[in-house]
PDB file of C-alpha atoms and ligand atoms in Angstrom:
ATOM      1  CA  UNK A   2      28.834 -20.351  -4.951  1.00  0.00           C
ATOM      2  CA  UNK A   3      26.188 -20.513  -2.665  1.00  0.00           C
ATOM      3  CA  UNK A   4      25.175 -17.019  -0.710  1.00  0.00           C
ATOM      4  CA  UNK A   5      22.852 -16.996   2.189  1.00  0.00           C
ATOM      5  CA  UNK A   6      21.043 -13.820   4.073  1.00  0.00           C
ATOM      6  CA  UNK A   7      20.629 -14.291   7.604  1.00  0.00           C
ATOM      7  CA  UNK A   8      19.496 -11.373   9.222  1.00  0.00           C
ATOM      8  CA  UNK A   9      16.847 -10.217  12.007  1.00  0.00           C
ATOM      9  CA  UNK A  10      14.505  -7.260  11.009  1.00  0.00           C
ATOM     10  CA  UNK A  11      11.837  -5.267  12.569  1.00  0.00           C
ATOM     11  CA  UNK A  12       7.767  -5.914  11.548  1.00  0.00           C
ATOM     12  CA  UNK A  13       8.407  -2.838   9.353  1.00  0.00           C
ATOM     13  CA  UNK A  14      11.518  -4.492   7.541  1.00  0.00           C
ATOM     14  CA  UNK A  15      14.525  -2.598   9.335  1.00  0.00           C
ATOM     15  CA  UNK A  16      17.797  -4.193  10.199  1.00  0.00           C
ATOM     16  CA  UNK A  17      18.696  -1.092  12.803  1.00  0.00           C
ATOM     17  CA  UNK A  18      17.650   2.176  13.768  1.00  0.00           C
ATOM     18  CA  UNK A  19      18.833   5.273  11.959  1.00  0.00           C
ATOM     19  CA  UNK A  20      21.504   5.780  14.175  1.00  0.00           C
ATOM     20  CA  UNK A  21      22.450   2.211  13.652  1.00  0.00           C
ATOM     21  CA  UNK A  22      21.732   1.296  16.632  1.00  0.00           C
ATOM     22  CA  UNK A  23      19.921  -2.833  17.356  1.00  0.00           C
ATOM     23  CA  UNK A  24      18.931  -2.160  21.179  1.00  0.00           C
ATOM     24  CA  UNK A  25      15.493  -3.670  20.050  1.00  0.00           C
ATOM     25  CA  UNK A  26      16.918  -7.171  18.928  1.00  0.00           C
ATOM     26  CA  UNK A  27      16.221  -9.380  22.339  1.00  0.00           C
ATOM     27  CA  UNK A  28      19.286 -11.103  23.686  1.00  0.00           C
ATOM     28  CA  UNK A  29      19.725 -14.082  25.666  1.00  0.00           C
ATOM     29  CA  UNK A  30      21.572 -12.106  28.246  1.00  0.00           C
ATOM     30  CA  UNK A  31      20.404 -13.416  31.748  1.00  0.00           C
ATOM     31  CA  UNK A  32      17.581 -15.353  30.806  1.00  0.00           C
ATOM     32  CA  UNK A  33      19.249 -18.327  30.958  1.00  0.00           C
ATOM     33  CA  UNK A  34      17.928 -18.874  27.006  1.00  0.00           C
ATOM     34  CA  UNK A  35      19.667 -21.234  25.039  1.00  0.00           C
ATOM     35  CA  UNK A  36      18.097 -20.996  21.680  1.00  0.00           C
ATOM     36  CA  UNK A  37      20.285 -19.425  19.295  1.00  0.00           C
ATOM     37  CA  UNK A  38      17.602 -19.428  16.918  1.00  0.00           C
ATOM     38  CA  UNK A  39      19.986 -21.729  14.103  1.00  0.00           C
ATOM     39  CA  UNK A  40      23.023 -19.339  14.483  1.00  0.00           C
ATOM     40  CA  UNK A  41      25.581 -21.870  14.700  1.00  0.00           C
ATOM     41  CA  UNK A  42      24.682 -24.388  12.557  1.00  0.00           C
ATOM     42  CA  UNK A  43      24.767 -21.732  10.233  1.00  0.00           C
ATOM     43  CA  UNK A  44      27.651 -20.104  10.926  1.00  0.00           C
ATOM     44  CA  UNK A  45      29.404 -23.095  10.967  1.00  0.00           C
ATOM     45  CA  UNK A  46      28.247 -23.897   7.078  1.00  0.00           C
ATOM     46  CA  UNK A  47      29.711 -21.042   6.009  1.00  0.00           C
ATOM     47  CA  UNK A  48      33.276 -20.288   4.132  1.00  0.00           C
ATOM     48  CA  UNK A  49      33.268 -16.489   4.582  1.00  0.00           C
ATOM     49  CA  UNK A  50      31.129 -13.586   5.861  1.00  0.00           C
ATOM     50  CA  UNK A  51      30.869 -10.670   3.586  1.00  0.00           C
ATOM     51  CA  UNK A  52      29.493  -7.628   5.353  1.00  0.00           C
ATOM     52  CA  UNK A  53      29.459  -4.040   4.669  1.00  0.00           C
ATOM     53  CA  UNK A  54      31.678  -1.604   6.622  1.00  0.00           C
ATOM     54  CA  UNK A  55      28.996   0.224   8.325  1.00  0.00           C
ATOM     55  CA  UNK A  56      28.166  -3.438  10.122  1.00  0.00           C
ATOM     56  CA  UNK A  57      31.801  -4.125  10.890  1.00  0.00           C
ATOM     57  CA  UNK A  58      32.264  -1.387  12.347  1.00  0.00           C
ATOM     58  CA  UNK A  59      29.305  -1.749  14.809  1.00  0.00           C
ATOM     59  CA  UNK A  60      31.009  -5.133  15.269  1.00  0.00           C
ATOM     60  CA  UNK A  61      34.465  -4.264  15.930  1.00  0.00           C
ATOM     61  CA  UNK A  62      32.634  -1.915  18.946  1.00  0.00           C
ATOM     62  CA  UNK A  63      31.160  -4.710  20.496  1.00  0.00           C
ATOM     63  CA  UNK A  64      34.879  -5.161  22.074  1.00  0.00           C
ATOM     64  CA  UNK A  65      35.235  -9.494  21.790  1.00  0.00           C
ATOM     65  CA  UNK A  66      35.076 -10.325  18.568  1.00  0.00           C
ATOM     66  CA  UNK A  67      32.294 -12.707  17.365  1.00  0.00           C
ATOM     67  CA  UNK A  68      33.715 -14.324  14.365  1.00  0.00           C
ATOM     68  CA  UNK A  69      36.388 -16.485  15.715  1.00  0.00           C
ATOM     69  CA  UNK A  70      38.986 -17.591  12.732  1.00  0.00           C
ATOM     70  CA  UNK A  71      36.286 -17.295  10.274  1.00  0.00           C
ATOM     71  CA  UNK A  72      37.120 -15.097   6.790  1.00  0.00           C
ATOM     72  CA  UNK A  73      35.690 -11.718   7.493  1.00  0.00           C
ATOM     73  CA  UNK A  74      35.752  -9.563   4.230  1.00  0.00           C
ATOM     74  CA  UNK A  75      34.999  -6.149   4.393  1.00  0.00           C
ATOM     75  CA  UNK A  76      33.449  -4.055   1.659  1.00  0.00           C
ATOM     76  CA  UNK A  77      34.229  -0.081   1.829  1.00  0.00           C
ATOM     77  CA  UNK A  78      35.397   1.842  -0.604  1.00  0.00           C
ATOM     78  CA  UNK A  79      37.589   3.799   2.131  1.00  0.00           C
ATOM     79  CA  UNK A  80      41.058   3.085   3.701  1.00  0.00           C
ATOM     80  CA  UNK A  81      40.638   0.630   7.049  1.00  0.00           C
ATOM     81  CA  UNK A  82      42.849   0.214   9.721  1.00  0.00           C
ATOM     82  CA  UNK A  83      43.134  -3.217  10.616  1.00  0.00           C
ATOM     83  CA  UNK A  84      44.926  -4.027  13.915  1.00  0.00           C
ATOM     84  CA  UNK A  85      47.598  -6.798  13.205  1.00  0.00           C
ATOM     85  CA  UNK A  86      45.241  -9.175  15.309  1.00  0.00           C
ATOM     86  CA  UNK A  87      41.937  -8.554  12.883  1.00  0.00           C
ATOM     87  CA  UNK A  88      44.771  -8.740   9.583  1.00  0.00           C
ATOM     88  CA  UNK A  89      44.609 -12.414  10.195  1.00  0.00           C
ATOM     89  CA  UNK A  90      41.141 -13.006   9.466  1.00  0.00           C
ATOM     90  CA  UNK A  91      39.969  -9.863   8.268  1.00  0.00           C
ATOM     91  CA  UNK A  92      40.886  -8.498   4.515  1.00  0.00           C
ATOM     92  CA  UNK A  93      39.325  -5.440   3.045  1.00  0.00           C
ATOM     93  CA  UNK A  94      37.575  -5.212  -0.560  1.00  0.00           C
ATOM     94  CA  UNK A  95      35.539  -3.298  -2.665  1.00  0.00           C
ATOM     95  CA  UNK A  96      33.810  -3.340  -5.976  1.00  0.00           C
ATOM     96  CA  UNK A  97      31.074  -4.942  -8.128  1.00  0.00           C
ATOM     97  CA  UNK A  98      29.356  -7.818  -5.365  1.00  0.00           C
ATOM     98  CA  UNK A  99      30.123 -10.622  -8.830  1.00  0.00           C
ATOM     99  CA  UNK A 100      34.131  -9.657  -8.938  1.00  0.00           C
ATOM    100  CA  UNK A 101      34.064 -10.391  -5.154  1.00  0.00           C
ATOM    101  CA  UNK A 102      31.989 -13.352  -5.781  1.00  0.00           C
ATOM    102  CA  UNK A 103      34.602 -14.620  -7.978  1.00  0.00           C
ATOM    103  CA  UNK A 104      37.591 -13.893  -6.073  1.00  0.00           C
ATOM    104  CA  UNK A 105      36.186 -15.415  -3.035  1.00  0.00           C
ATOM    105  CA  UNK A 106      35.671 -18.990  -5.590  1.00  0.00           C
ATOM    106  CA  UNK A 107      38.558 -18.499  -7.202  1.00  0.00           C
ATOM    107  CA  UNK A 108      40.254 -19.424  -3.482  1.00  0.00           C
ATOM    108  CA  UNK A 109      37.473 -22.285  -2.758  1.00  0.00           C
ATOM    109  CA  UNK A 110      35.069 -20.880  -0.816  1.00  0.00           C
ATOM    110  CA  UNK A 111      31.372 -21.890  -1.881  1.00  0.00           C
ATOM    111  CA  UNK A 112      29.124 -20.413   0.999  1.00  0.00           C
ATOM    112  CA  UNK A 113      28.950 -17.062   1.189  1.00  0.00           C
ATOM    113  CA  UNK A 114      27.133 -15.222   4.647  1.00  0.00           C
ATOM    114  CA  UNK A 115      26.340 -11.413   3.708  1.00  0.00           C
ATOM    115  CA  UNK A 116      25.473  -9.374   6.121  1.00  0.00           C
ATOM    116  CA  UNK A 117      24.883  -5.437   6.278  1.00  0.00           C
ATOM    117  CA  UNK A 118      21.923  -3.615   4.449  1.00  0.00           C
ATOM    118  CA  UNK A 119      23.819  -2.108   1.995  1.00  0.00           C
ATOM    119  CA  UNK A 120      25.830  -5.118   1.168  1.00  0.00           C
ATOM    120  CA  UNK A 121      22.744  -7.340   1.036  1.00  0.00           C
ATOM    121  CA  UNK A 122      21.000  -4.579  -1.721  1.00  0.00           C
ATOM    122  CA  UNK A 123      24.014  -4.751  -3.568  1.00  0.00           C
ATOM    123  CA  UNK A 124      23.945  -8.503  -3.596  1.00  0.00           C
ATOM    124  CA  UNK A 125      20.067  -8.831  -4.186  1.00  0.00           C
ATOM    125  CA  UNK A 126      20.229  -6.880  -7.358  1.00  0.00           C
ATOM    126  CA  UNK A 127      22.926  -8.657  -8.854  1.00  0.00           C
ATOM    127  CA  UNK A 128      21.632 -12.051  -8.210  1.00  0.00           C
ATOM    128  CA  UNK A 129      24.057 -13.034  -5.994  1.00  0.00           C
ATOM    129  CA  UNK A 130      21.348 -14.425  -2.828  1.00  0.00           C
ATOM    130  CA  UNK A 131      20.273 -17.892  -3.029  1.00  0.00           C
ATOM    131  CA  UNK A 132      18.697 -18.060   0.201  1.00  0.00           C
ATOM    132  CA  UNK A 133      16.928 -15.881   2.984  1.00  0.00           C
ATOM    133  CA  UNK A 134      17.040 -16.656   6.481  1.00  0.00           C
ATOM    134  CA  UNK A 135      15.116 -13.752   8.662  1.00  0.00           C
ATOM    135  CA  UNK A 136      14.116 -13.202  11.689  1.00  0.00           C
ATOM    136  CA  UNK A 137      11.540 -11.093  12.645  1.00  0.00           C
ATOM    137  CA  UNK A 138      11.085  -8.925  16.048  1.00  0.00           C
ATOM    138  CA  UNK A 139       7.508  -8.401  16.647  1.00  0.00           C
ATOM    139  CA  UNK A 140       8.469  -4.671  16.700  1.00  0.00           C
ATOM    140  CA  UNK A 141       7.560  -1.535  14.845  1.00  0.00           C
ATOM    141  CA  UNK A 142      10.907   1.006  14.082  1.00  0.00           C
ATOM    142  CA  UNK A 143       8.757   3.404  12.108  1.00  0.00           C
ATOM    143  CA  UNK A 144      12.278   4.485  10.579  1.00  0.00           C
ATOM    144  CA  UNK A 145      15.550   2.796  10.260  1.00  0.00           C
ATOM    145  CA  UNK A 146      17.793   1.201   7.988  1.00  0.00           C
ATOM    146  CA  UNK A 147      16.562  -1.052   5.593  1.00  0.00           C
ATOM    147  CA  UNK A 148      17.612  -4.500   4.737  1.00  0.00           C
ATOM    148  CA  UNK A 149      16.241  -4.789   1.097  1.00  0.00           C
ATOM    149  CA  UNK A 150      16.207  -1.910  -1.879  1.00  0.00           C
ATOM    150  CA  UNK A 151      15.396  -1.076  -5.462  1.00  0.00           C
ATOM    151  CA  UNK A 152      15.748  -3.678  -6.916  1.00  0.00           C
ATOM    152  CA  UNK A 153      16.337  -4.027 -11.368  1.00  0.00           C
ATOM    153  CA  UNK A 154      13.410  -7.074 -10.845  1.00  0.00           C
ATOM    154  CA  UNK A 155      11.327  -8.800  -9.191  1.00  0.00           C
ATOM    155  CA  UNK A 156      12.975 -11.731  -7.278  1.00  0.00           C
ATOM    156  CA  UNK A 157      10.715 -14.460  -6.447  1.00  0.00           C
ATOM    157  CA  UNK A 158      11.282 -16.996  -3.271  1.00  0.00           C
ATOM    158  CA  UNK A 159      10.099 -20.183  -2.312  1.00  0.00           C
ATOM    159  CA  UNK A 160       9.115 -20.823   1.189  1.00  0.00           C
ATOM    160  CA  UNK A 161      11.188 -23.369   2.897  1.00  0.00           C
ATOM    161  CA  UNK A 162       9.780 -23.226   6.484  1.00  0.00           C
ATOM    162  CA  UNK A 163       9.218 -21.109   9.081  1.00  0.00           C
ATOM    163  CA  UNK A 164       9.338 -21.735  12.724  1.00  0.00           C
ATOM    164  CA  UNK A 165       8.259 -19.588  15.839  1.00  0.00           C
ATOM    165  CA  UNK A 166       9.491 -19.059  19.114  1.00  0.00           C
ATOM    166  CA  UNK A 167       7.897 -18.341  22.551  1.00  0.00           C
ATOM    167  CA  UNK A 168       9.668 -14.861  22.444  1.00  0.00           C
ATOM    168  CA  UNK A 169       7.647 -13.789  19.357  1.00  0.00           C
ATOM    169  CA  UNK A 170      10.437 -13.998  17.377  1.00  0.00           C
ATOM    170  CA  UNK A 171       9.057 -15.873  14.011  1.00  0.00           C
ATOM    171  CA  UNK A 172      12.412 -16.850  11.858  1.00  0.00           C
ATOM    172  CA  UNK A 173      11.018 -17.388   7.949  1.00  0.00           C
ATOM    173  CA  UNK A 174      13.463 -19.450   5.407  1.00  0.00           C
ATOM    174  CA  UNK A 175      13.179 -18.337   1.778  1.00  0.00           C
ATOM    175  CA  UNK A 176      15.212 -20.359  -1.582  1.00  0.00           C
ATOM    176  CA  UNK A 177      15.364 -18.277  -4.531  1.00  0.00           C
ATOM    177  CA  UNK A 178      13.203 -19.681  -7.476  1.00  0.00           C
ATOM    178  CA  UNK A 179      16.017 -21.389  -9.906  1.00  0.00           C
ATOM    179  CA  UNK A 180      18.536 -21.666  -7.496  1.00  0.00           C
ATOM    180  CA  UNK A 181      20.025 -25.266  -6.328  1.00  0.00           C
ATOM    181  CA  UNK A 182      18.893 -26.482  -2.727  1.00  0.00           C
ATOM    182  CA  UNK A 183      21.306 -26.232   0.001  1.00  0.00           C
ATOM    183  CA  UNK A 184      22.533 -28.866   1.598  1.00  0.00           C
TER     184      UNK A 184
HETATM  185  N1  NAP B 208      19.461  -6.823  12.469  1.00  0.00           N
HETATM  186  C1  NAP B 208      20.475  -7.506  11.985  1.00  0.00           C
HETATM  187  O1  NAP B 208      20.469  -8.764  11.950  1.00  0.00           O
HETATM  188  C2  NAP B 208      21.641  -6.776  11.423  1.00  0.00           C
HETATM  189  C3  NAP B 208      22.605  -7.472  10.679  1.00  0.00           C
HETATM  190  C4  NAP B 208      23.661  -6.751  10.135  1.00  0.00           C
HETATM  191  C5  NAP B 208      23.751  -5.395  10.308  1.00  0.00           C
HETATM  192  N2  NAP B 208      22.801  -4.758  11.034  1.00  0.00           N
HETATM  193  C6  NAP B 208      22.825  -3.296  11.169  1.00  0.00           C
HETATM  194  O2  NAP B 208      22.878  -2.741   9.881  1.00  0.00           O
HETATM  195  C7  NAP B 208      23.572  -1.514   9.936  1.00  0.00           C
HETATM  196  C8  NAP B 208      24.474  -1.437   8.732  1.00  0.00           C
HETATM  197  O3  NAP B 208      23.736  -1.564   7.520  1.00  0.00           O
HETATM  198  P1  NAP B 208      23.987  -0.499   6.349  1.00  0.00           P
HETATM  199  O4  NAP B 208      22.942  -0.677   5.316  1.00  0.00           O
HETATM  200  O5  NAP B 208      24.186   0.835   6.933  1.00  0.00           O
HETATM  201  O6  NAP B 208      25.362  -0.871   5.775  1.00  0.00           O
HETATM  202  P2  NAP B 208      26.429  -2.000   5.454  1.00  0.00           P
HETATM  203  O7  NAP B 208      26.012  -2.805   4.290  1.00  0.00           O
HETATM  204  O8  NAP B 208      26.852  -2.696   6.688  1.00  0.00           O
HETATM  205  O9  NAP B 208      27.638  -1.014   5.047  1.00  0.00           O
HETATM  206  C9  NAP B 208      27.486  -0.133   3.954  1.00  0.00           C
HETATM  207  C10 NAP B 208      28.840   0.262   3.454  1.00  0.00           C
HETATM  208  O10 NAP B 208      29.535  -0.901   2.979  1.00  0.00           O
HETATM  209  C11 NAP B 208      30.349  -0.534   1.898  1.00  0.00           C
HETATM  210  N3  NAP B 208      29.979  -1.330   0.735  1.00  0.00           N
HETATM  211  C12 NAP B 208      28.841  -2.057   0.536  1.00  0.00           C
HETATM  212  N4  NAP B 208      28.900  -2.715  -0.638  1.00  0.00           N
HETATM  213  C13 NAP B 208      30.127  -2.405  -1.178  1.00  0.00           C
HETATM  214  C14 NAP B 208      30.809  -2.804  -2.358  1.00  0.00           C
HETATM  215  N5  NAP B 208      30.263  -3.650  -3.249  1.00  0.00           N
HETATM  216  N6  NAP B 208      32.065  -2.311  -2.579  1.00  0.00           N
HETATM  217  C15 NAP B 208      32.615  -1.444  -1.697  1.00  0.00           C
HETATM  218  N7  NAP B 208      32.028  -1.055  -0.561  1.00  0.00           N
HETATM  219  C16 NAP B 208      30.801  -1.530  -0.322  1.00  0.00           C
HETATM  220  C17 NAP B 208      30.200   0.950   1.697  1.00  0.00           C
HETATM  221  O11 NAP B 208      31.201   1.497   2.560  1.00  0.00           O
HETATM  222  P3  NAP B 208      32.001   2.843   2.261  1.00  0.00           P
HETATM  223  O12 NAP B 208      30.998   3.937   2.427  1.00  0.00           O
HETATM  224  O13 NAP B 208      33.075   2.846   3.290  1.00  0.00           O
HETATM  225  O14 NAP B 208      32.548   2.738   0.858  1.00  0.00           O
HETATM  226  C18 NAP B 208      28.813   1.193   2.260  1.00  0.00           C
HETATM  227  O15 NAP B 208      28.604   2.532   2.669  1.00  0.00           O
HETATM  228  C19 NAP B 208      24.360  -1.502  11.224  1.00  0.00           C
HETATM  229  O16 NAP B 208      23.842  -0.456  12.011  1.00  0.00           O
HETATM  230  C20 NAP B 208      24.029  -2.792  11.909  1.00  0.00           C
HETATM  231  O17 NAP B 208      23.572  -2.537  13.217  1.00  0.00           O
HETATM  232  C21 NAP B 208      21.758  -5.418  11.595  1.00  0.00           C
END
C-alpha cells in the first residue's frame, strides 16, 4: 500500500485557520487559471481518500461534492449521518491508521490519499506516508491548524522535485527514505 500527502500549507506550516477556515488558499475562480497545480493526475492515481472528519465536514459544506465516485472513508470516532446519496461512496471508520490500512488492502486498494491534519499525524507516526506532496502559500497564519505533529521519530525524506508557479505558490515533492518509488 502506497499512501500519499497532498496538501497546501501556509509559510508557517498550517493547513487552516483555527476556526478551520482556508479563505487564504488562492483559487482559480475568475482568473481564467487553468493550472491545477497536479490535482488530477493525482487524484486520478488514487484508490481511496482517507480524511479526517473535521475535513469532511468542511467538505460536505462546500454544497457539490468534489470527489465524484471515488472511495471517501471517513475517520471519527462519533456517529455520522450519511445521506443515502454520500452512503454510496462514503463509509465511516475509526481506529488504529494500520487496521484501516489493512482493511482498505484487504479489498485491493494500493494508493491511499490522506487528507486532514489530524489524520495525516496519525498516519505520520505510524509509518503509514510514503510520499509528500505540499503546496505552499507564500502566507504567514501566525496560528492555525497544523498539518504535521509529535512525532515517536524522526522521519527523513528525499527530495523529488519541486516546481514554482507565477502565483507564488511553490509545490515541494518529498519520498520517504526506504520506501519504494511511485510509479
Ligand atoms: N490546506 C489544505 O490543503 C487542507 C487539506 C485538508 C484539510 N484542511 C483543513 O484542515 C482542517 C481539518 O484538520 P484537522 O486537523 O482539524 O482534522 P482532521 O484530520 O480532518 O479531523 C480530525 C478528526 O478525525 C477523526 N480521526 C482522525 N484520525 C482518526 C482515527 N484513526 N480513528 C478515528 N477517528 C479519527 C477524529 O474525529 P472525531 O473527533 O469525530 O473522533 C478527529 O477529531 C479543516 O479545517 C480543513 O479546512 C486543509
Amino acid at each position: 500500500m502506497r499512501a500519499t500527502v497532498y496538501c497546501a500549507t501556509s509559510l508557517d506550516g498550517f493547513i487552516a485557520r483555527e476556526d478551520g477556515g482556508i479563505d487564504w488558499l488562492p483559487t482559480s475562480e475568475g482568473t481564467g487559471e487553468q493550472e491545477d497545480y497536479g490535482y488530477q493526475a493525482f487524484f486520478a492515481s488514487v484508490d481511496a481518500l482517507v480524511m479526517g472528519r473535521n475535513t469532511y465536514e468542511l467538505v460536505r459544506g462546500f454544497g457539490a461534492w468534489p470527489y465524484g465516485d471515488k472511495r471517501v472513508v471517513v475517520l471519527t470516532n462519533r456517529h455520522l449521518e450519511l445521506s443515502p446519496e454520500q452512503a454510496e461512496t462514503v463509509e465511516v471508520m475509526a481506529g488504529p491508521p494500520l487496521e484501516i490500512v489493512d482493511r482498505l488492502a484487504a479489498r485491493g486498494a494500493t494508493h491511499l490519499y490522506v487528507d486532514g491534519g489530524k489524520a495525516v499525524q496519525g498516519f505520520l507516526a505510524a509509518g503509514l506516508i510514503d510520499r509528500l506532496i505540499l503546496t505552499r502559500v507564500p502566507i504567514l497564519l501566525g496560528r492555525g491548524i497544523p498539518l504535521f505533529g509529535p512525532l515517536p521519530h524522526d522521519l527523513a525524506w528525499e527530495h523529488v522535485g519541486t516546481r514554482s508557479f507565477a502565483n507564488g505558490l511553490v509545490q515541494s515533492e518529498y519520498r520517504r527514505l526506504g520506501s519504494e518509488p511511485s510509479a
